[in-house]
Amino acid sequence: MDRREFINKTGWTFVGLAATGSLLQGCPPKSKEAKKTLPSSHNLKLYWGDIHNHCNLTYGHGDMRDAFEAAREQLDFVSVTPHAMWEDIPGRNDLRLQWVVDYHTKAFDALRAGKWDEYVKMTSGYNKENEFLTFLSYECHDMAHGDHVALLYDVNGTMAEPSNAMELKARLKGQKAFVTPHHMGYQTGFRGYNWKSFQEDGQTPFVEMYSRHGLAESDDGDYNYLHDMGPRQWEGTVLYGLEQGHKFGIIGSTDQHAGYPGSYGDGRVMALAPSLKRDDIWNALQNRNVGCATGDKIKIDFRINDAIMGEVIRGNSRRIYLNVEGENSVDYVDIIKNGKCIARMNGPLIPTVPKEDPVRCKIKVEFGWNREEEYVHWNGRLSIDKGIINRITPCFRGAAYTSPQPGEKAFKTRVNRVLSSSEKETILDVYSTKNPNTMTPTVQGVILDVTMPKAGNLTSDFNGKKITHSIGELLQGSKSHFMIGWLSEAILFGRAIPENAFQVEHYMEDTVAEREIDYYYVRVRQKNQQWAWSSPIWVEKR
């Protein structure tokens, strides 16, 4: 399929330097032509985790055991993080801020009075090699240098006792531990990141760019900082750091405070590794072979010559290969070079219904929108009558807490679960509550990746109500249903998204070395406002 035919059949458009590239749809990956031009494949897999989140172990909501149970439902690796220290906490001589001091120091004291031992024991108990990996971590607040999380390799590790983030790095020097800044875009001197503190020494191979606090790619764009810690500013952002010449990977984690690691939409880290072994995941983190996602598990295969994301190579001819598989309709895919967008691939405004039958598509089914405060318990099944379910991806959320305040009523975490799955059905047990406002969703969902004839039916059978739609109907658009009438809880059958709207493969060559070391990275935006980013690849001028 040539470029013009591809655009006509899918609705994708290409702008910028991409106009001089070659679409791989016109260059089949197994062809002789492809073998001459494509970077080599590294045969790595994508694994998903959350290595910075909180529960009631210190200040937060939700039981620690429920947090691990929730993580197992939709993550491959996790660390549940206790808050541990804050030496330069403001307010010791300010009655207005005395509650801040008491609130934090009480939790720090409890951690040292026995909760750390409880935490180590449970973390070790949930660790299962090749199945579900757990890591220890702890957080150090720091007004001057920015907040950092220490992540430990040893599942039976101990906690250092530094006075600030820089001393934390010094204490962990030589140990298998990472020290990672997060919510970077806050004002420097007020727990925002200070790039003067960055050292490319192996202790900080990546930074946390996205969490519930917002997005610190730059000082504008989606996901503004709205916490009472203040707005975001340019000097703490990832692009600012890259423009200073620093090399680091990019990750997301939730920084969630309600005992729900991996809470959908709040931030996740992707790791490129050969297996789910502890050493392989650790090495992926160490080597910056990582990426960032807000929620959807968007797959990014990004290579320049023979390098994958996080690596440094040398050469003036840069063969760029990109394959993206989204979980929803892709809005656009950008290739960024030195802070500029050099190529944009725009997805279709409305997905084009493919002529072939059967068709592979992705359908998100969501549960929620109830008006009352009480949780609605959804117990039932989604099933198909023809074709197969290739994969089921949960999109489960925890309660919408970033920083619980004194006096808030604690609550028990409702763990959402996929009870079983097969090629024909999945049985779910999930809980939804009302959306607290029109900007904060609390709905639960799953994505069904199916291959089905258009006449095949998808049926939901929950809480005594059965609803059926054909794939042909859903390819035309979404369908919603109240369960017991207007203003009650509802179920949404999302539009069936065909491959031509959630997947794109692209090849191009860049022969212009702008700097002694150029950096490139990829970012993907879906129509449902879910994002993903690769870590950069750096190319030195020959």
Coordinates of C-alpha atoms in Angstrom, one line a residue:
M1 CA 0.0 0.0 0.0
D2 CA 1.6 3.3 -1.0
R3 CA 1.3 6.5 1.1
R4 CA -1.7 8.0 -0.8
E5 CA -3.6 4.8 -0.7
F6 CA -2.9 4.4 3.1
I7 CA -4.1 7.9 3.8
N8 CA -7.3 7.4 1.8
K9 CA -8.1 4.1 3.5
T10 CA -7.3 5.1 7.1
G11 CA -7.7 8.8 7.5
W12 CA -4.1 9.3 8.8
T13 CA -2.1 12.3 7.7
F14 CA 1.6 13.1 8.0
V15 CA 3.2 16.5 8.5
G16 CA 6.8 17.9 9.0
L17 CA 9.8 15.9 8.2
A18 CA 7.7 12.7 8.1
A19 CA 6.6 13.8 4.6
T20 CA 10.0 12.6 3.4
G21 CA 9.8 9.3 5.2
S22 CA 8.6 5.9 4.0
L23 CA 5.5 4.3 5.4
L24 CA 6.2 0.7 6.4
Q25 CA 2.7 -0.3 5.1
G26 CA 4.4 0.2 1.7
C27 CA 7.6 -1.6 2.9
P28 CA 6.5 -4.9 4.5
P29 CA 8.8 -5.8 7.5
K30 CA 9.8 -9.1 6.0
S31 CA 10.6 -7.8 2.6
K32 CA 14.2 -7.4 1.2
E33 CA 13.6 -3.6 1.1
A34 CA 12.7 -3.6 4.8
K35 CA 15.7 -5.6 5.8
K36 CA 18.0 -3.1 4.1
T37 CA 16.5 -0.1 6.0
L38 CA 15.0 -1.2 9.3
P39 CA 16.9 -1.0 12.6
S40 CA 17.4 -4.4 14.2
S41 CA 14.8 -5.8 16.5
H42 CA 15.9 -6.5 20.1
N43 CA 13.1 -8.9 20.9
L44 CA 12.2 -7.2 24.2
K45 CA 8.8 -7.2 25.9
L46 CA 7.0 -4.3 27.6
Y47 CA 6.3 -4.7 31.3
W48 CA 4.2 -2.2 33.3
G49 CA 4.7 -0.9 36.9
D50 CA 4.1 1.8 39.5
I51 CA 7.1 2.5 41.7
H52 CA 5.8 5.5 43.7
N53 CA 2.4 5.4 45.4
H54 CA 1.1 5.5 49.0
C55 CA -1.4 3.9 51.4
N56 CA -2.2 4.3 55.1
L57 CA 1.3 2.9 56.0
T58 CA 2.2 6.6 56.6
Y59 CA -0.1 9.4 55.4
G60 CA -2.7 8.1 53.0
H61 CA -5.7 5.9 52.8
G62 CA -6.2 2.3 52.1
D63 CA -4.7 -0.9 53.6
M64 CA -1.3 -2.0 52.4
R65 CA -2.4 -5.6 51.6
D66 CA -5.3 -4.2 49.5
A67 CA -2.7 -2.1 47.7
F68 CA -0.7 -5.1 46.7
E69 CA -3.9 -7.0 45.7
A70 CA -5.0 -4.1 43.5
A71 CA -1.5 -3.9 41.9
R72 CA -1.5 -7.6 41.0
E73 CA -4.7 -7.1 39.0
Q74 CA -3.1 -4.8 36.3
L75 CA 0.7 -4.4 36.9
D76 CA 3.8 -6.5 36.5
F77 CA 5.9 -4.8 39.1
V78 CA 5.2 -2.4 42.0
S79 CA 6.6 -0.6 45.0
V80 CA 4.2 0.7 47.6
T81 CA 6.0 3.7 49.1
P82 CA 6.1 5.0 52.7
H83 CA 6.8 8.7 53.4
A84 CA 10.0 8.7 55.5
M85 CA 11.6 12.1 56.1
W86 CA 11.5 15.9 55.7
E87 CA 14.4 17.7 57.4
D88 CA 13.7 21.2 56.0
I89 CA 10.0 21.1 56.7
P90 CA 8.7 24.7 56.9
G91 CA 6.5 25.9 59.7
R92 CA 8.4 24.9 62.8
N93 CA 8.1 28.5 64.0
D94 CA 4.8 29.3 62.2
L95 CA 1.5 28.5 64.0
R96 CA -0.2 28.6 60.7
L97 CA 1.8 25.6 59.4
Q98 CA 2.1 23.7 62.7
W99 CA -0.4 21.1 61.5
V100 CA 1.9 20.4 58.5
V101 CA 4.7 19.6 60.9
D102 CA 2.6 17.4 63.2
Y103 CA 0.9 15.6 60.3
H104 CA 4.2 14.5 58.7
T105 CA 6.4 13.8 61.7
K106 CA 3.7 11.6 63.3
A107 CA 3.8 9.4 60.2
F108 CA 7.6 9.3 60.1
D109 CA 7.8 8.3 63.8
A110 CA 5.3 5.5 63.2
L111 CA 7.3 4.1 60.3
R112 CA 10.3 3.8 62.5
A113 CA 8.3 2.3 65.4
G114 CA 7.6 -0.9 63.6
K115 CA 5.7 -0.2 60.4
W116 CA 8.9 -0.5 58.3
D117 CA 9.4 -4.1 59.4
E118 CA 5.7 -4.8 58.6
Y119 CA 6.2 -3.2 55.2
V120 CA 9.4 -5.2 54.4
K121 CA 7.7 -8.5 55.4
M122 CA 4.6 -7.9 53.2
T123 CA 6.6 -6.6 50.2
S124 CA 8.8 -9.8 50.4
G125 CA 5.7 -12.0 50.7
Y126 CA 4.1 -10.7 47.5
N127 CA 7.3 -10.9 45.4
K128 CA 7.0 -13.8 42.8
E129 CA 9.8 -14.1 40.3
N130 CA 8.6 -14.2 36.7
E131 CA 5.0 -13.4 37.9
F132 CA 4.8 -10.3 40.0
L133 CA 7.8 -8.3 41.3
T134 CA 7.8 -6.1 44.3
F135 CA 10.4 -3.5 45.4
L136 CA 11.0 -1.5 48.6
S137 CA 11.0 2.3 48.4
Y138 CA 10.7 5.3 50.6
E139 CA 10.2 9.0 50.0
C140 CA 12.3 12.0 51.1
H141 CA 10.7 15.5 51.0
D142 CA 13.1 18.3 50.3
M143 CA 12.2 22.0 49.8
A144 CA 15.6 22.9 48.3
H145 CA 16.3 20.0 45.9
G146 CA 12.8 18.6 45.3
D147 CA 11.2 15.4 46.6
H148 CA 12.9 12.1 45.8
V149 CA 12.0 8.4 46.1
A150 CA 14.6 5.8 46.9
L151 CA 13.9 2.5 45.2
L152 CA 15.9 -0.5 46.5
Y153 CA 16.9 -3.7 44.7
D154 CA 17.0 -5.8 47.9
V155 CA 13.5 -6.9 48.9
N156 CA 14.8 -7.2 52.5
G157 CA 16.6 -3.8 52.5
T158 CA 17.0 -1.2 55.2
M159 CA 16.1 2.5 55.2
A160 CA 18.9 5.1 55.3
E161 CA 18.6 8.1 57.7
P162 CA 19.7 11.2 55.7
S163 CA 18.8 14.8 56.4
N164 CA 17.9 15.7 52.8
A165 CA 17.7 14.4 49.3
M166 CA 21.4 15.0 48.4
E167 CA 22.5 13.2 51.6
L168 CA 20.2 10.4 50.7
K169 CA 22.1 10.0 47.4
A170 CA 25.4 10.0 49.3
R171 CA 24.2 7.4 51.8
L172 CA 23.1 5.1 49.1
K173 CA 26.2 5.5 47.0
G174 CA 27.5 2.1 45.8
Q175 CA 24.3 0.3 46.7
K176 CA 21.8 -1.1 44.3
A177 CA 19.3 1.8 44.7
F178 CA 17.8 4.5 42.5
V179 CA 17.0 8.0 43.8
T180 CA 14.3 9.6 41.6
P181 CA 12.8 13.1 41.6
H182 CA 9.1 13.5 41.1
H183 CA 6.4 16.2 40.6
M184 CA 9.3 18.1 39.1
G185 CA 7.6 21.2 37.8
Y186 CA 6.8 22.9 41.1
Q187 CA 8.6 26.0 42.0
T188 CA 12.3 25.5 42.8
G189 CA 12.9 25.9 46.5
F190 CA 9.3 24.7 47.2
R191 CA 9.7 20.9 46.5
G192 CA 10.1 21.4 42.8
Y193 CA 13.1 19.9 41.1
N194 CA 16.4 21.7 41.0
W195 CA 18.3 20.6 37.9
K196 CA 21.6 21.8 39.5
S197 CA 21.2 18.8 41.8
F198 CA 21.2 16.3 38.9
Q199 CA 24.1 14.0 38.4
E200 CA 24.5 11.4 35.6
D201 CA 26.0 8.8 37.9
G202 CA 23.7 5.8 37.7
Q203 CA 21.7 6.7 40.8
T204 CA 19.2 8.8 38.9
P205 CA 18.8 7.1 35.5
F206 CA 15.2 8.3 35.1
V207 CA 12.8 11.0 36.4
E208 CA 9.1 10.8 37.2
M209 CA 7.5 13.1 34.6
Y210 CA 3.8 12.3 35.2
S211 CA 1.7 11.5 38.2
R212 CA -1.5 12.6 39.9
H213 CA 0.2 15.9 40.4
G214 CA 0.2 16.5 36.7
L215 CA 2.6 16.5 33.7
A216 CA 6.1 18.1 33.9
E217 CA 7.1 17.6 30.2
S218 CA 7.0 21.4 29.8
D219 CA 5.3 24.3 31.5
D220 CA 2.2 24.1 29.3
G221 CA 0.1 21.4 27.7
D222 CA -2.2 18.8 29.1
Y223 CA -2.4 18.0 32.9
N224 CA -1.7 21.2 34.6
Y225 CA -0.5 21.3 38.3
L226 CA -3.6 22.0 40.4
H227 CA -2.5 20.8 43.9
D228 CA -2.2 23.3 46.7
M229 CA 1.6 23.0 46.3
G230 CA 1.3 25.5 43.5
P231 CA 1.6 25.8 39.7
R232 CA 4.2 24.3 37.4
Q233 CA 7.1 26.4 36.0
W234 CA 9.7 25.9 33.2
E235 CA 12.9 25.4 35.2
G236 CA 11.8 22.1 36.8
T237 CA 10.5 20.4 33.7
V238 CA 11.8 17.5 31.6
L239 CA 12.4 19.6 28.5
Y240 CA 14.3 22.1 30.5
G241 CA 16.5 19.3 31.8
L242 CA 17.1 17.9 28.3
E243 CA 18.0 21.3 27.0
Q244 CA 20.7 21.5 29.7
G245 CA 22.3 18.5 28.1
H246 CA 21.3 16.0 30.8
K247 CA 20.7 12.3 30.0
F248 CA 17.8 10.5 31.8
G249 CA 14.9 8.3 31.1
I250 CA 11.3 9.3 31.5
I251 CA 8.7 7.4 33.7
G252 CA 5.3 7.8 35.2
S253 CA 4.0 6.6 38.5
T254 CA 0.8 7.5 40.3
D255 CA 1.9 9.2 43.6
Q256 CA -1.6 8.0 44.6
H257 CA -2.5 8.3 48.3
A258 CA -5.4 5.9 48.4
G259 CA -3.8 2.5 48.4
Y260 CA -4.3 1.8 44.7
P261 CA -1.0 1.4 42.7
G262 CA -1.4 1.7 39.0
S263 CA -4.7 3.6 39.4
Y264 CA -5.8 4.1 35.8
G265 CA -5.0 7.6 34.4
D266 CA -2.6 8.5 37.3
G267 CA 0.7 7.3 35.8
R268 CA 2.6 4.2 35.0
V269 CA 6.1 3.2 34.0
M270 CA 6.8 0.9 31.1
A271 CA 10.0 -1.2 31.1
L272 CA 11.6 -2.9 28.1
A273 CA 13.1 -6.2 29.3
P274 CA 13.6 -9.7 28.0
S275 CA 11.6 -11.2 31.0
L276 CA 9.9 -10.4 34.3
K277 CA 12.9 -11.4 36.3
R278 CA 14.1 -9.0 39.0
D279 CA 17.5 -8.5 37.3
D280 CA 16.0 -7.9 33.9
I281 CA 13.5 -5.2 35.2
W282 CA 16.3 -3.6 37.3
N283 CA 18.6 -3.5 34.3
A284 CA 15.9 -1.9 32.2
L285 CA 15.5 0.8 34.8
Q286 CA 19.2 1.2 35.1
N287 CA 19.8 1.5 31.4
R288 CA 16.9 4.0 30.8
N289 CA 15.0 1.4 28.7
V290 CA 11.8 2.9 30.1
G291 CA 8.8 5.0 29.1
C292 CA 5.9 6.8 30.7
A293 CA 2.1 6.4 30.3
T294 CA -0.8 8.1 31.9
G295 CA -3.0 5.0 32.0
D296 CA -3.6 3.1 28.8
K297 CA -0.8 0.5 28.1
I298 CA 0.2 2.2 24.8
K299 CA 3.0 0.2 23.2
I300 CA 5.9 2.3 21.7
D301 CA 8.6 0.6 19.7
F302 CA 11.0 3.4 18.9
R303 CA 14.5 2.8 17.5
I304 CA 17.2 4.8 15.8
N305 CA 19.7 2.7 13.9
D306 CA 20.2 -0.1 16.3
A307 CA 19.4 1.8 19.5
I308 CA 16.3 1.6 21.7
M309 CA 15.0 4.3 24.0
G310 CA 17.4 5.3 26.7
E311 CA 20.6 4.6 24.7
V312 CA 23.3 6.7 23.2
I313 CA 24.8 6.1 19.7
R314 CA 27.0 7.9 17.2
G315 CA 26.3 8.7 13.6
N316 CA 25.0 11.4 11.2
S317 CA 22.5 9.2 9.4
R318 CA 19.7 8.3 11.7
R319 CA 17.3 5.6 10.5
I320 CA 14.2 6.2 12.7
Y321 CA 11.7 3.3 13.1
L322 CA 8.4 3.7 15.0
N323 CA 5.6 1.3 15.7
V324 CA 2.8 2.4 18.0
E325 CA -0.2 0.3 19.2
G326 CA -2.7 2.3 21.2
E327 CA -5.6 1.1 23.3
N328 CA -8.0 3.7 21.8
S329 CA -8.1 5.8 18.7
V330 CA -4.8 7.6 18.3
D331 CA -5.0 11.4 18.0
Y332 CA -1.4 12.0 17.0
V333 CA 2.1 10.7 17.3
D334 CA 5.0 13.1 17.6
I335 CA 8.8 12.6 17.0
I336 CA 10.6 15.3 19.0
K337 CA 14.2 16.3 18.3
N338 CA 16.0 18.8 20.5
G339 CA 12.7 20.3 21.8
K340 CA 11.0 20.6 18.4
C341 CA 8.4 18.4 16.7
I342 CA 10.0 17.2 13.5
A343 CA 7.2 14.8 12.5
R344 CA 3.6 14.4 13.4
M345 CA 1.3 11.5 12.4
N346 CA -2.3 12.5 12.8
G347 CA -4.9 9.8 13.4
P348 CA -8.3 9.9 11.8
L349 CA -11.0 12.2 13.3
I350 CA -13.4 9.4 13.1
P351 CA -12.1 5.9 12.6
T352 CA -12.7 4.4 9.2
V353 CA -14.7 1.2 9.3
P354 CA -12.6 -1.4 7.5
K355 CA -14.1 -3.3 4.6
E356 CA -12.7 -6.7 5.7
D357 CA -14.7 -9.0 7.8
P358 CA -13.9 -10.3 10.4
V359 CA -12.1 -7.4 11.9
R360 CA -9.7 -6.9 14.8
C361 CA -10.8 -4.0 17.1
K362 CA -10.6 -2.7 20.6
I363 CA -13.7 -2.0 22.7
K364 CA -13.6 -0.3 26.0
V365 CA -16.6 -1.1 28.3
E366 CA -17.0 1.3 31.3
F367 CA -19.1 1.2 34.5
G368 CA -20.1 4.2 36.6
W369 CA -21.8 7.6 36.5
N370 CA -23.9 6.8 39.5
R371 CA -25.3 9.9 41.3
E372 CA -25.3 8.7 44.8
E373 CA -22.3 8.7 47.2
E374 CA -22.5 4.9 47.8
Y375 CA -20.4 2.5 45.8
V376 CA -22.2 0.5 43.1
H377 CA -21.0 -3.2 43.0
W378 CA -20.8 -4.5 39.4
N379 CA -20.7 -8.3 39.3
G380 CA -21.2 -10.0 36.0
R381 CA -19.7 -10.9 32.6
L382 CA -18.9 -9.6 29.2
S383 CA -19.2 -12.2 26.5
I384 CA -19.0 -12.6 22.7
D385 CA -20.9 -15.2 20.5
K386 CA -18.5 -15.2 17.5
G387 CA -14.7 -14.8 17.1
I388 CA -12.2 -14.6 19.9
I389 CA -11.1 -12.2 22.7
N390 CA -7.4 -11.8 22.1
R391 CA -6.7 -9.9 25.3
I392 CA -8.4 -8.2 28.2
T393 CA -6.8 -5.1 29.7
P394 CA -8.2 -3.8 33.0
C395 CA -8.5 0.0 33.5
F396 CA -9.2 0.1 37.2
R397 CA -9.1 3.3 39.3
G398 CA -8.6 3.9 43.0
A399 CA -10.2 6.7 45.0
A400 CA -9.2 10.2 43.8
Y401 CA -6.8 11.2 46.6
T402 CA -3.4 12.9 46.0
S403 CA -2.8 14.2 49.6
P404 CA -5.4 13.3 52.3
Q405 CA -5.9 16.0 54.9
P406 CA -6.2 15.7 58.7
G407 CA -9.8 14.8 59.8
E408 CA -10.7 13.0 56.6
K409 CA -12.6 9.8 57.2
A410 CA -10.5 6.8 56.3
F411 CA -12.0 4.1 54.0
K412 CA -11.5 0.6 52.9
T413 CA -10.2 0.1 49.4
R414 CA -12.5 -1.7 47.0
V415 CA -10.2 -3.9 44.9
N416 CA -11.5 -4.3 41.4
R417 CA -10.8 -7.7 39.8
V418 CA -11.0 -9.8 36.6
L419 CA -12.2 -13.0 38.1
S420 CA -11.7 -15.1 35.0
S421 CA -11.2 -14.7 31.3
S422 CA -11.3 -16.9 28.2
E423 CA -11.5 -16.5 24.4
K424 CA -15.3 -16.0 24.8
E425 CA -15.9 -14.1 28.1
T426 CA -14.6 -12.4 31.1
I427 CA -16.1 -12.2 34.5
L428 CA -15.6 -9.0 36.4
D429 CA -16.1 -7.8 40.0
V430 CA -15.7 -4.0 40.2
Y431 CA -16.9 -1.0 42.2
S432 CA -17.8 2.5 41.0
T433 CA -18.8 5.7 42.7
K434 CA -20.1 9.0 41.5
N435 CA -17.6 11.3 39.7
P436 CA -16.8 14.0 42.3
N437 CA -16.9 16.7 39.6
T438 CA -17.1 16.9 35.8
M439 CA -13.3 16.8 35.4
T440 CA -12.4 13.8 37.7
P441 CA -13.6 10.3 36.5
T442 CA -14.0 7.4 38.9
V443 CA -15.5 5.0 36.4
Q444 CA -14.0 1.5 36.0
G445 CA -13.4 -0.2 32.7
V446 CA -11.8 -3.0 30.7
I447 CA -10.6 -3.0 27.1
L448 CA -11.5 -6.0 25.0
D449 CA -9.1 -6.7 22.1
V450 CA -11.2 -8.9 19.8
T451 CA -11.2 -10.4 16.4
M452 CA -14.8 -10.9 15.3
P453 CA -17.2 -10.8 12.3
K454 CA -19.2 -7.6 12.2
A455 CA -22.3 -9.6 12.8
G456 CA -20.9 -11.0 16.1
N457 CA -22.4 -9.7 19.3
L458 CA -20.9 -8.3 22.5
T459 CA -23.1 -8.8 25.6
S460 CA -22.9 -7.4 29.1
D461 CA -24.8 -9.2 31.8
F462 CA -24.5 -7.2 35.1
N463 CA -26.7 -6.7 38.1
G464 CA -29.7 -8.3 36.5
K465 CA -29.6 -6.4 33.2
K466 CA -28.4 -7.9 29.9
I467 CA -27.4 -5.6 27.0
T468 CA -26.2 -6.7 23.5
H469 CA -24.7 -4.8 20.6
S470 CA -23.1 -6.1 17.4
I471 CA -19.6 -5.2 16.5
G472 CA -20.9 -3.7 13.3
E473 CA -23.0 -1.3 15.5
L474 CA -20.1 -0.4 17.7
L475 CA -17.8 0.3 14.7
Q476 CA -20.3 3.1 13.9
G477 CA -20.2 4.6 17.4
S478 CA -20.5 4.1 21.2
K479 CA -23.7 3.0 23.0
S480 CA -24.7 4.0 26.6
H481 CA -27.3 2.6 28.9
F482 CA -28.7 3.6 32.3
M483 CA -29.1 0.6 34.5
I484 CA -32.3 1.7 36.4
G485 CA -33.3 4.9 34.7
W486 CA -32.1 8.5 34.4
L487 CA -29.4 9.6 36.9
S488 CA -28.7 6.1 37.9
E489 CA -25.4 4.2 37.3
A490 CA -24.7 3.5 33.6
I491 CA -22.7 1.3 31.3
L492 CA -20.8 2.5 28.2
F493 CA -19.9 0.4 25.2
G494 CA -17.2 2.4 23.7
R495 CA -16.8 2.8 19.9
A496 CA -15.0 -0.3 18.5
I497 CA -11.6 1.0 17.4
P498 CA -10.2 -0.9 14.3
E499 CA -6.5 -1.4 13.8
N500 CA -6.2 1.4 11.3
A501 CA -7.0 3.9 14.1
F502 CA -5.0 2.4 17.0
Q503 CA -1.9 1.3 15.2
V504 CA 0.7 3.0 13.0
E505 CA 4.1 2.0 11.7
H506 CA 6.5 4.6 10.3
Y507 CA 10.1 4.8 8.9
M508 CA 12.1 7.9 8.1
E509 CA 15.7 9.0 7.9
D510 CA 17.2 12.2 9.4
T511 CA 20.6 13.2 8.1
V512 CA 21.0 16.5 9.9
A513 CA 23.2 16.7 13.0
E514 CA 22.1 19.9 14.7
R515 CA 24.2 19.6 17.8
E516 CA 27.2 17.6 19.1
I517 CA 24.6 15.4 20.8
D518 CA 21.0 15.5 19.5
Y519 CA 18.1 13.9 21.5
Y520 CA 15.0 12.3 20.1
Y521 CA 11.9 11.0 21.8
V522 CA 8.3 10.0 20.9
R523 CA 5.0 11.0 22.4
V524 CA 1.6 9.6 21.7
R525 CA -1.8 11.1 22.4
Q526 CA -5.0 9.2 22.1
K527 CA -8.5 10.7 21.6
N528 CA -9.4 9.7 25.1
Q529 CA -6.6 11.9 26.5
Q530 CA -4.4 9.0 27.5
W531 CA -0.7 9.7 26.7
A532 CA 2.5 7.8 26.5
W533 CA 6.1 8.9 26.0
S534 CA 9.4 7.0 25.2
S535 CA 12.6 7.9 26.9
P536 CA 15.0 9.8 24.6
I537 CA 17.6 8.3 22.3
W538 CA 20.8 10.5 22.1
V539 CA 22.8 10.6 18.9
E540 CA 26.3 12.0 18.9
K541 CA 27.6 13.8 15.9
R542 CA 30.2 11.8 14.0

